[in-house]
Amino acid sequence: MTGGPDAFVLGVDSGGSGLRVALARVDDGERGTPAASTVLRAGPVRTGPSGIDADHLLAQVLPAAHESLAAAGPGATLAAAAVGAAGMATLGAQLRDRLPGALADALGVRRVALAADAVTAYAGALGQRPGAVVAAGTGLIALGTDLTVWRRADGWGHLLGDSGGGAWIGRAGLDAALRAHDGRRGGSTALLARLEAVFGPAAGLPGLLYPRADRPALLASFAPEVAACAAGDEVAAGILRAAAAHIAEAAAAACPPDLNGESYEVALTGGLFKTGDPLLVPLRAELARQVPRARLVRAAGDPLAGSLEIGRALARSELRLPPHPTLLFLPEGA
């Protein structure tokens, strides 16, 4: 167990909109204790043919870590580091190969965990208790564990899945708008009006959407418009009911299969749930129907808090979340 007033853990949260690096004391009490310092880096880490670019991530993390350690005082040392990254599970081979050695050489830290962002979202939301977390923004993934194995559902991207996520809702809303434009069944004049207010003439939408590299984000940007129309438009309300059913289905698949008949916690995290009651009311009903033993709870913290939670547990030799070759990678000796 590593501790003391000058022992810190490093937490990293690398996502689609940028990267955050935080430092927190090992002995700073319970989960949710604020970080001692946080440094933001704008823009996502590059992804290339070999997956997430380890050099680009290190070029952002190491200066931020050195800056934070210097601010913490001359005796500050790192007891552990936890790096959470979007795409770690499928695109993180280079990170798993390079980061443990690079962090040891540059920062002197040898206890390292490399986690998918869904895992850090889980740790931030529920800590190290069994249950499940649905993380939803542009995309959607559900992750659960009984502290023995992980169970993952969806998270396959906007072309193959992410059902019920922001891009899914936005695309469904735009489809309904274009149906109204064409005079086809299933259209919504309310959503057509919102399309034209946000993007301009409906006929110009393909030319705006298809050349974009950030198509999922553009689709997801229309999800709040769907929510705003739901109170007075049955088509929009139906889209959100369908999204709620998909989200509950993912939660049901990720939940632990059996905890001796006990209930378990399910937390919702991510920007999609800020849409509020138009989505949350049907979602609560679907969760009660599809996952009757689930107890819906508020997420205690975000993925950066989850990285620090994992780092503290690793430093204290108290990590109970199950290791996994790609979801929660612990290098030999960590």
mmCIF file of C-alpha atoms in Angstrom:
data_model
loop_
_atom_site.group_PDB
_atom_site.id
_atom_site.type_symbol
_atom_site.label_atom_id
_atom_site.label_comp_id
_atom_site.label_asym_id
_atom_site.label_seq_id
_atom_site.Cartn_x
_atom_site.Cartn_y
_atom_site.Cartn_z
ATOM 1 C CA MET A 1 0.000 0.000 0.000
ATOM 2 C CA THR A 2 1.375 3.412 -1.008
ATOM 3 C CA GLY A 3 0.286 6.575 0.768
ATOM 4 C CA GLY A 4 1.454 9.623 2.693
ATOM 5 C CA PRO A 5 0.825 13.345 2.326
ATOM 6 C CA ASP A 6 3.047 13.657 -0.766
ATOM 7 C CA ALA A 7 1.759 10.574 -2.605
ATOM 8 C CA PHE A 8 -0.534 11.326 -5.520
ATOM 9 C CA VAL A 9 -2.365 9.492 -8.261
ATOM 10 C CA LEU A 10 -2.688 10.661 -11.842
ATOM 11 C CA GLY A 11 -6.005 10.364 -13.633
ATOM 12 C CA VAL A 12 -6.509 10.868 -17.374
ATOM 13 C CA ASP A 13 -9.774 11.122 -19.297
ATOM 14 C CA SER A 14 -9.284 11.161 -23.076
ATOM 15 C CA GLY A 15 -12.453 11.615 -25.103
ATOM 16 C CA GLY A 16 -13.808 12.872 -28.378
ATOM 17 C CA SER A 17 -13.709 16.536 -27.403
ATOM 18 C CA GLY A 18 -10.385 16.701 -25.599
ATOM 19 C CA LEU A 19 -8.259 15.364 -22.772
ATOM 20 C CA ARG A 20 -8.248 16.064 -19.038
ATOM 21 C CA VAL A 21 -5.428 15.286 -16.635
ATOM 22 C CA ALA A 22 -5.955 15.389 -12.870
ATOM 23 C CA LEU A 23 -3.836 14.870 -9.802
ATOM 24 C CA ALA A 24 -5.257 13.764 -6.452
ATOM 25 C CA ARG A 25 -3.795 12.593 -3.167
ATOM 26 C CA VAL A 26 -3.834 8.875 -2.506
ATOM 27 C CA ASP A 27 -5.180 9.429 1.009
ATOM 28 C CA ASP A 28 -7.845 11.988 0.124
ATOM 29 C CA GLY A 29 -10.730 10.123 1.686
ATOM 30 C CA GLU A 30 -13.723 8.735 -0.099
ATOM 31 C CA ARG A 31 -14.776 8.493 -3.715
ATOM 32 C CA GLY A 32 -15.765 11.834 -5.140
ATOM 33 C CA THR A 33 -13.078 13.841 -3.323
ATOM 34 C CA PRO A 34 -12.123 16.682 -5.677
ATOM 35 C CA ALA A 35 -8.850 16.481 -7.573
ATOM 36 C CA ALA A 36 -5.936 18.530 -6.272
ATOM 37 C CA SER A 37 -5.502 19.964 -9.775
ATOM 38 C CA THR A 38 -6.919 19.479 -13.260
ATOM 39 C CA VAL A 39 -5.372 20.427 -16.602
ATOM 40 C CA LEU A 40 -7.397 20.550 -19.813
ATOM 41 C CA ARG A 41 -6.115 19.898 -23.311
ATOM 42 C CA ALA A 42 -8.367 20.882 -26.222
ATOM 43 C CA GLY A 43 -8.937 18.503 -29.106
ATOM 44 C CA PRO A 44 -9.050 14.713 -29.214
ATOM 45 C CA VAL A 45 -6.030 12.425 -29.295
ATOM 46 C CA ARG A 46 -5.272 11.369 -32.859
ATOM 47 C CA THR A 47 -6.271 7.957 -34.156
ATOM 48 C CA GLY A 48 -4.372 6.378 -37.052
ATOM 49 C CA PRO A 49 -3.951 3.022 -38.792
ATOM 50 C CA SER A 50 -2.427 1.559 -35.616
ATOM 51 C CA GLY A 51 -5.214 2.845 -33.388
ATOM 52 C CA ILE A 52 -4.957 5.608 -30.799
ATOM 53 C CA ASP A 53 -1.679 7.480 -31.240
ATOM 54 C CA ALA A 54 0.388 6.855 -28.103
ATOM 55 C CA ASP A 55 2.906 9.595 -28.893
ATOM 56 C CA HIS A 56 0.169 12.185 -29.313
ATOM 57 C CA LEU A 57 -1.457 11.185 -26.020
ATOM 58 C CA LEU A 58 1.875 11.261 -24.172
ATOM 59 C CA ALA A 59 2.680 14.676 -25.672
ATOM 60 C CA GLN A 60 -0.415 16.014 -23.939
ATOM 61 C CA VAL A 61 -0.344 13.997 -20.716
ATOM 62 C CA LEU A 62 3.314 14.297 -19.689
ATOM 63 C CA PRO A 63 3.607 18.114 -19.665
ATOM 64 C CA ALA A 64 0.306 18.347 -17.782
ATOM 65 C CA ALA A 65 1.492 15.750 -15.263
ATOM 66 C CA HIS A 66 4.821 17.515 -14.719
ATOM 67 C CA GLU A 67 3.017 20.847 -14.343
ATOM 68 C CA SER A 68 0.631 19.401 -11.755
ATOM 69 C CA LEU A 69 3.380 17.640 -9.784
ATOM 70 C CA ALA A 70 5.453 20.819 -9.683
ATOM 71 C CA ALA A 71 2.456 22.743 -8.352
ATOM 72 C CA ALA A 72 1.872 20.054 -5.705
ATOM 73 C CA GLY A 73 5.293 20.680 -4.117
ATOM 74 C CA PRO A 74 8.873 19.441 -4.229
ATOM 75 C CA GLY A 75 8.155 16.163 -2.456
ATOM 76 C CA ALA A 76 5.206 15.108 -4.609
ATOM 77 C CA THR A 77 5.449 11.614 -6.074
ATOM 78 C CA LEU A 78 3.125 9.461 -8.140
ATOM 79 C CA ALA A 79 1.958 6.217 -6.562
ATOM 80 C CA ALA A 80 -0.277 5.165 -9.470
ATOM 81 C CA ALA A 81 -1.747 6.343 -12.761
ATOM 82 C CA ALA A 82 -4.990 5.453 -14.486
ATOM 83 C CA VAL A 83 -5.610 6.402 -18.109
ATOM 84 C CA GLY A 84 -9.129 6.198 -19.466
ATOM 85 C CA ALA A 85 -9.617 6.649 -23.198
ATOM 86 C CA ALA A 86 -12.458 6.492 -25.665
ATOM 87 C CA GLY A 87 -11.703 3.636 -28.048
ATOM 88 C CA MET A 88 -9.296 1.910 -25.646
ATOM 89 C CA ALA A 89 -11.058 -1.443 -25.980
ATOM 90 C CA THR A 90 -10.856 -1.624 -29.779
ATOM 91 C CA LEU A 91 -8.125 0.881 -30.719
ATOM 92 C CA GLY A 92 -5.831 0.814 -27.691
ATOM 93 C CA ALA A 93 -3.164 -1.740 -28.652
ATOM 94 C CA GLN A 94 -0.486 0.938 -29.080
ATOM 95 C CA LEU A 95 -1.396 2.497 -25.739
ATOM 96 C CA ARG A 96 -1.177 -0.835 -23.952
ATOM 97 C CA ASP A 97 2.194 -1.480 -25.581
ATOM 98 C CA ARG A 98 3.757 1.932 -25.004
ATOM 99 C CA LEU A 99 2.198 3.755 -22.063
ATOM 100 C CA PRO A 100 3.282 1.649 -19.071
ATOM 101 C CA GLY A 101 6.983 1.964 -19.943
ATOM 102 C CA ALA A 102 6.716 5.602 -21.009
ATOM 103 C CA LEU A 103 4.926 6.630 -17.802
ATOM 104 C CA ALA A 104 7.467 4.755 -15.702
ATOM 105 C CA ASP A 105 10.401 6.399 -17.492
ATOM 106 C CA ALA A 106 8.980 9.930 -17.490
ATOM 107 C CA LEU A 107 7.117 10.020 -14.176
ATOM 108 C CA GLY A 108 8.555 7.166 -12.135
ATOM 109 C CA VAL A 109 5.133 5.537 -11.763
ATOM 110 C CA ARG A 110 4.925 1.757 -12.102
ATOM 111 C CA ARG A 111 1.381 1.046 -10.968
ATOM 112 C CA VAL A 112 -0.627 1.811 -14.099
ATOM 113 C CA ALA A 113 -4.135 0.961 -15.269
ATOM 114 C CA LEU A 114 -5.344 1.537 -18.840
ATOM 115 C CA ALA A 115 -9.117 1.586 -19.089
ATOM 116 C CA ALA A 116 -11.849 2.002 -21.644
ATOM 117 C CA ASP A 117 -13.848 5.157 -21.063
ATOM 118 C CA ALA A 118 -16.865 3.000 -20.214
ATOM 119 C CA VAL A 119 -14.872 1.517 -17.311
ATOM 120 C CA THR A 120 -13.843 4.929 -15.978
ATOM 121 C CA ALA A 121 -17.479 6.038 -16.381
ATOM 122 C CA TYR A 122 -18.471 2.991 -14.315
ATOM 123 C CA ALA A 123 -15.891 3.712 -11.612
ATOM 124 C CA GLY A 124 -16.907 7.356 -11.469
ATOM 125 C CA ALA A 125 -20.578 6.520 -11.248
ATOM 126 C CA LEU A 126 -20.630 3.487 -8.923
ATOM 127 C CA GLY A 127 -17.111 3.106 -7.599
ATOM 128 C CA GLN A 128 -16.260 -0.540 -6.991
ATOM 129 C CA ARG A 129 -19.760 -1.844 -6.301
ATOM 130 C CA PRO A 130 -21.529 -4.392 -8.515
ATOM 131 C CA GLY A 131 -24.117 -3.020 -10.912
ATOM 132 C CA ALA A 132 -24.285 -1.430 -14.331
ATOM 133 C CA VAL A 133 -23.760 1.937 -15.952
ATOM 134 C CA VAL A 134 -25.231 3.285 -19.160
ATOM 135 C CA ALA A 135 -23.003 5.961 -20.671
ATOM 136 C CA ALA A 136 -24.777 7.916 -23.382
ATOM 137 C CA GLY A 137 -23.831 10.983 -25.353
ATOM 138 C CA THR A 138 -23.348 10.906 -29.088
ATOM 139 C CA GLY A 139 -23.074 7.128 -28.756
ATOM 140 C CA LEU A 140 -24.203 4.635 -26.151
ATOM 141 C CA ILE A 141 -22.636 1.779 -24.239
ATOM 142 C CA ALA A 142 -23.731 -0.183 -21.185
ATOM 143 C CA LEU A 143 -21.238 -1.870 -18.898
ATOM 144 C CA GLY A 144 -21.872 -4.003 -15.844
ATOM 145 C CA THR A 145 -20.018 -6.265 -13.475
ATOM 146 C CA ASP A 146 -20.517 -8.551 -10.516
ATOM 147 C CA LEU A 147 -16.841 -7.782 -9.672
ATOM 148 C CA THR A 148 -15.850 -11.069 -11.307
ATOM 149 C CA VAL A 149 -16.350 -10.354 -15.028
ATOM 150 C CA TRP A 150 -17.456 -7.425 -17.168
ATOM 151 C CA ARG A 151 -20.611 -7.507 -19.272
ATOM 152 C CA ARG A 152 -20.738 -5.066 -22.181
ATOM 153 C CA ALA A 153 -23.688 -4.168 -24.396
ATOM 154 C CA ASP A 154 -23.629 -1.984 -27.516
ATOM 155 C CA GLY A 155 -21.042 0.730 -28.009
ATOM 156 C CA TRP A 156 -20.618 -0.375 -31.641
ATOM 157 C CA GLY A 157 -20.707 3.090 -33.192
ATOM 158 C CA HIS A 158 -23.420 4.978 -35.007
ATOM 159 C CA LEU A 159 -23.388 2.764 -38.123
ATOM 160 C CA LEU A 160 -23.606 -0.572 -36.319
ATOM 161 C CA GLY A 161 -25.282 0.241 -33.022
ATOM 162 C CA ASP A 162 -25.293 2.871 -30.262
ATOM 163 C CA SER A 163 -29.049 2.339 -30.304
ATOM 164 C CA GLY A 164 -30.883 4.979 -28.318
ATOM 165 C CA GLY A 165 -27.873 7.285 -28.167
ATOM 166 C CA GLY A 166 -27.734 10.891 -29.284
ATOM 167 C CA ALA A 167 -26.813 10.177 -32.909
ATOM 168 C CA TRP A 168 -29.524 7.501 -33.078
ATOM 169 C CA ILE A 169 -32.172 9.919 -31.767
ATOM 170 C CA GLY A 170 -30.967 12.731 -33.999
ATOM 171 C CA ARG A 171 -30.989 10.556 -37.100
ATOM 172 C CA ALA A 172 -34.492 9.284 -36.317
ATOM 173 C CA GLY A 173 -35.674 12.865 -35.850
ATOM 174 C CA LEU A 174 -34.145 13.992 -39.139
ATOM 175 C CA ASP A 175 -35.668 10.985 -40.893
ATOM 176 C CA ALA A 176 -39.109 12.004 -39.601
ATOM 177 C CA ALA A 177 -38.488 15.575 -40.718
ATOM 178 C CA LEU A 178 -37.529 14.503 -44.232
ATOM 179 C CA ARG A 179 -40.579 12.231 -44.394
ATOM 180 C CA ALA A 180 -42.733 15.269 -43.699
ATOM 181 C CA HIS A 181 -40.829 17.202 -46.378
ATOM 182 C CA ASP A 182 -41.555 14.434 -48.901
ATOM 183 C CA GLY A 183 -45.124 13.763 -47.793
ATOM 184 C CA ARG A 184 -44.318 10.202 -46.694
ATOM 185 C CA ARG A 185 -45.905 8.390 -43.763
ATOM 186 C CA GLY A 186 -44.275 8.801 -40.374
ATOM 187 C CA GLY A 187 -43.317 12.406 -40.942
ATOM 188 C CA SER A 188 -43.339 15.241 -38.434
ATOM 189 C CA THR A 189 -43.950 18.826 -39.485
ATOM 190 C CA ALA A 190 -42.694 19.995 -36.084
ATOM 191 C CA LEU A 191 -39.359 18.255 -36.622
ATOM 192 C CA LEU A 192 -39.200 19.551 -40.196
ATOM 193 C CA ALA A 193 -39.568 23.082 -38.864
ATOM 194 C CA ARG A 194 -36.732 22.455 -36.381
ATOM 195 C CA LEU A 195 -34.527 20.951 -39.114
ATOM 196 C CA GLU A 196 -34.949 24.059 -41.251
ATOM 197 C CA ALA A 197 -34.369 26.369 -38.284
ATOM 198 C CA VAL A 198 -31.131 24.598 -37.355
ATOM 199 C CA PHE A 199 -29.680 23.475 -40.692
ATOM 200 C CA GLY A 200 -31.460 25.491 -43.353
ATOM 201 C CA PRO A 201 -33.517 24.096 -46.257
ATOM 202 C CA ALA A 202 -34.202 20.371 -45.911
ATOM 203 C CA ALA A 203 -32.977 19.628 -49.425
ATOM 204 C CA GLY A 204 -29.530 20.902 -48.462
ATOM 205 C CA LEU A 205 -29.087 18.583 -45.478
ATOM 206 C CA PRO A 206 -27.331 15.718 -47.364
ATOM 207 C CA GLY A 207 -24.743 18.113 -48.747
ATOM 208 C CA LEU A 208 -24.145 19.441 -45.234
ATOM 209 C CA LEU A 209 -24.029 16.055 -43.519
ATOM 210 C CA TYR A 210 -22.277 13.571 -45.790
ATOM 211 C CA PRO A 211 -18.952 15.368 -46.348
ATOM 212 C CA ARG A 212 -18.462 15.910 -42.617
ATOM 213 C CA ALA A 213 -15.954 13.823 -40.657
ATOM 214 C CA ASP A 214 -18.001 14.421 -37.506
ATOM 215 C CA ARG A 215 -21.289 13.039 -38.811
ATOM 216 C CA PRO A 216 -22.230 11.304 -35.530
ATOM 217 C CA ALA A 217 -21.840 14.562 -33.605
ATOM 218 C CA LEU A 218 -23.903 16.481 -36.150
ATOM 219 C CA LEU A 219 -26.671 13.875 -35.952
ATOM 220 C CA ALA A 220 -26.559 13.972 -32.157
ATOM 221 C CA SER A 221 -26.865 17.762 -32.192
ATOM 222 C CA PHE A 222 -30.465 17.294 -33.343
ATOM 223 C CA ALA A 223 -31.410 15.075 -30.381
ATOM 224 C CA PRO A 224 -32.286 18.061 -28.130
ATOM 225 C CA GLU A 225 -34.617 19.292 -30.878
ATOM 226 C CA VAL A 226 -36.433 15.955 -30.796
ATOM 227 C CA ALA A 227 -36.764 16.244 -27.017
ATOM 228 C CA ALA A 228 -38.013 19.812 -27.298
ATOM 229 C CA CYS A 229 -40.770 18.698 -29.703
ATOM 230 C CA ALA A 230 -41.837 15.628 -27.723
ATOM 231 C CA ALA A 231 -44.470 17.310 -25.554
ATOM 232 C CA GLY A 232 -46.550 18.381 -28.526
ATOM 233 C CA ASP A 233 -45.540 15.956 -31.269
ATOM 234 C CA GLU A 234 -46.348 12.251 -31.133
ATOM 235 C CA VAL A 235 -43.694 11.313 -33.671
ATOM 236 C CA ALA A 236 -40.949 12.952 -31.572
ATOM 237 C CA ALA A 237 -42.353 11.389 -28.401
ATOM 238 C CA GLY A 238 -42.382 7.999 -30.120
ATOM 239 C CA ILE A 239 -38.719 8.369 -31.071
ATOM 240 C CA LEU A 240 -37.815 8.984 -27.439
ATOM 241 C CA ARG A 241 -39.924 6.032 -26.276
ATOM 242 C CA ALA A 242 -38.088 3.820 -28.774
ATOM 243 C CA ALA A 243 -34.746 5.210 -27.581
ATOM 244 C CA ALA A 244 -35.728 4.482 -23.974
ATOM 245 C CA ALA A 245 -36.533 0.883 -24.888
ATOM 246 C CA HIS A 246 -33.117 0.475 -26.553
ATOM 247 C CA ILE A 247 -31.306 2.016 -23.579
ATOM 248 C CA ALA A 248 -33.106 -0.248 -21.108
ATOM 249 C CA GLU A 249 -32.360 -3.240 -23.335
ATOM 250 C CA ALA A 250 -28.631 -2.429 -23.204
ATOM 251 C CA ALA A 251 -28.808 -1.985 -19.425
ATOM 252 C CA ALA A 252 -30.568 -5.346 -19.060
ATOM 253 C CA ALA A 253 -27.873 -7.075 -21.118
ATOM 254 C CA ALA A 254 -25.070 -5.505 -19.079
ATOM 255 C CA CYS A 255 -26.522 -6.073 -15.627
ATOM 256 C CA PRO A 256 -25.038 -8.883 -13.527
ATOM 257 C CA PRO A 257 -27.064 -12.040 -14.171
ATOM 258 C CA ASP A 258 -27.632 -12.860 -10.509
ATOM 259 C CA LEU A 259 -26.628 -11.345 -7.200
ATOM 260 C CA ASN A 260 -28.393 -13.915 -5.025
ATOM 261 C CA GLY A 261 -31.705 -12.330 -5.900
ATOM 262 C CA GLU A 262 -30.652 -8.927 -4.568
ATOM 263 C CA SER A 263 -31.298 -5.672 -6.351
ATOM 264 C CA TYR A 264 -28.394 -3.827 -7.921
ATOM 265 C CA GLU A 265 -27.629 -0.275 -8.901
ATOM 266 C CA VAL A 266 -27.883 1.107 -12.403
ATOM 267 C CA ALA A 267 -26.470 4.583 -13.032
ATOM 268 C CA LEU A 268 -26.955 6.837 -16.031
ATOM 269 C CA THR A 269 -24.093 9.067 -17.099
ATOM 270 C CA GLY A 270 -23.382 11.268 -20.090
ATOM 271 C CA GLY A 271 -24.752 14.324 -21.808
ATOM 272 C CA LEU A 272 -27.738 12.590 -23.414
ATOM 273 C CA PHE A 273 -29.542 12.335 -20.082
ATOM 274 C CA LYS A 274 -29.485 16.122 -19.714
ATOM 275 C CA THR A 275 -32.423 16.117 -22.146
ATOM 276 C CA GLY A 276 -34.504 15.497 -19.007
ATOM 277 C CA ASP A 277 -38.027 14.162 -18.621
ATOM 278 C CA PRO A 278 -38.920 13.669 -22.307
ATOM 279 C CA LEU A 279 -36.377 10.823 -22.296
ATOM 280 C CA LEU A 280 -36.073 9.990 -18.600
ATOM 281 C CA VAL A 281 -39.784 9.389 -17.958
ATOM 282 C CA PRO A 282 -40.143 6.644 -20.607
ATOM 283 C CA LEU A 283 -36.689 5.325 -19.667
ATOM 284 C CA ARG A 284 -37.666 4.827 -16.029
ATOM 285 C CA ALA A 285 -40.755 2.935 -17.178
ATOM 286 C CA GLU A 286 -38.698 0.746 -19.523
ATOM 287 C CA LEU A 287 -36.094 0.003 -16.855
ATOM 288 C CA ALA A 288 -38.842 -1.024 -14.438
ATOM 289 C CA ARG A 289 -40.227 -3.351 -17.106
ATOM 290 C CA GLN A 290 -37.005 -4.800 -18.513
ATOM 291 C CA VAL A 291 -34.736 -4.728 -15.443
ATOM 292 C CA PRO A 292 -37.090 -5.018 -12.468
ATOM 293 C CA ARG A 293 -34.302 -5.702 -9.948
ATOM 294 C CA ALA A 294 -32.399 -2.560 -10.933
ATOM 295 C CA ARG A 295 -32.310 0.429 -8.613
ATOM 296 C CA LEU A 296 -31.704 3.616 -10.588
ATOM 297 C CA VAL A 297 -29.162 5.875 -8.877
ATOM 298 C CA ARG A 298 -27.474 9.146 -9.672
ATOM 299 C CA ALA A 299 -23.918 8.839 -10.966
ATOM 300 C CA ALA A 300 -21.572 9.994 -8.201
ATOM 301 C CA GLY A 301 -18.897 11.264 -10.581
ATOM 302 C CA ASP A 302 -17.723 11.483 -14.179
ATOM 303 C CA PRO A 303 -15.066 9.451 -16.062
ATOM 304 C CA LEU A 304 -12.223 11.642 -14.796
ATOM 305 C CA ALA A 305 -13.362 10.952 -11.234
ATOM 306 C CA GLY A 306 -13.456 7.288 -12.247
ATOM 307 C CA SER A 307 -9.829 7.391 -13.394
ATOM 308 C CA LEU A 308 -8.827 8.841 -10.027
ATOM 309 C CA GLU A 309 -10.933 6.203 -8.241
ATOM 310 C CA ILE A 310 -9.113 3.440 -10.101
ATOM 311 C CA GLY A 311 -5.755 5.112 -9.462
ATOM 312 C CA ARG A 312 -6.382 5.428 -5.725
ATOM 313 C CA ALA A 313 -7.546 1.815 -5.475
ATOM 314 C CA LEU A 314 -4.475 0.663 -7.396
ATOM 315 C CA ALA A 315 -2.143 2.661 -5.164
ATOM 316 C CA ARG A 316 -3.765 1.186 -2.056
ATOM 317 C CA SER A 317 -3.772 -2.385 -3.466
ATOM 318 C CA GLU A 318 -7.570 -2.285 -3.118
ATOM 319 C CA LEU A 319 -8.682 -2.549 -6.758
ATOM 320 C CA ARG A 320 -11.745 -4.821 -6.913
ATOM 321 C CA LEU A 321 -12.922 -4.069 -10.433
ATOM 322 C CA PRO A 322 -12.023 -7.082 -12.580
ATOM 323 C CA PRO A 323 -9.034 -6.790 -14.914
ATOM 324 C CA HIS A 324 -9.654 -7.385 -18.598
ATOM 325 C CA PRO A 325 -7.245 -7.548 -21.564
ATOM 326 C CA THR A 326 -8.800 -4.506 -23.261
ATOM 327 C CA LEU A 327 -11.400 -2.967 -20.926
ATOM 328 C CA LEU A 328 -9.194 -2.679 -17.822
ATOM 329 C CA PHE A 329 -5.599 -3.534 -18.623
ATOM 330 C CA LEU A 330 -3.177 -3.926 -15.727
ATOM 331 C CA PRO A 331 0.405 -4.417 -16.901
ATOM 332 C CA GLU A 332 2.319 -7.168 -15.180
ATOM 333 C CA GLY A 333 3.538 -5.918 -11.839
ATOM 334 C CA ALA A 334 0.993 -3.098 -11.577
#
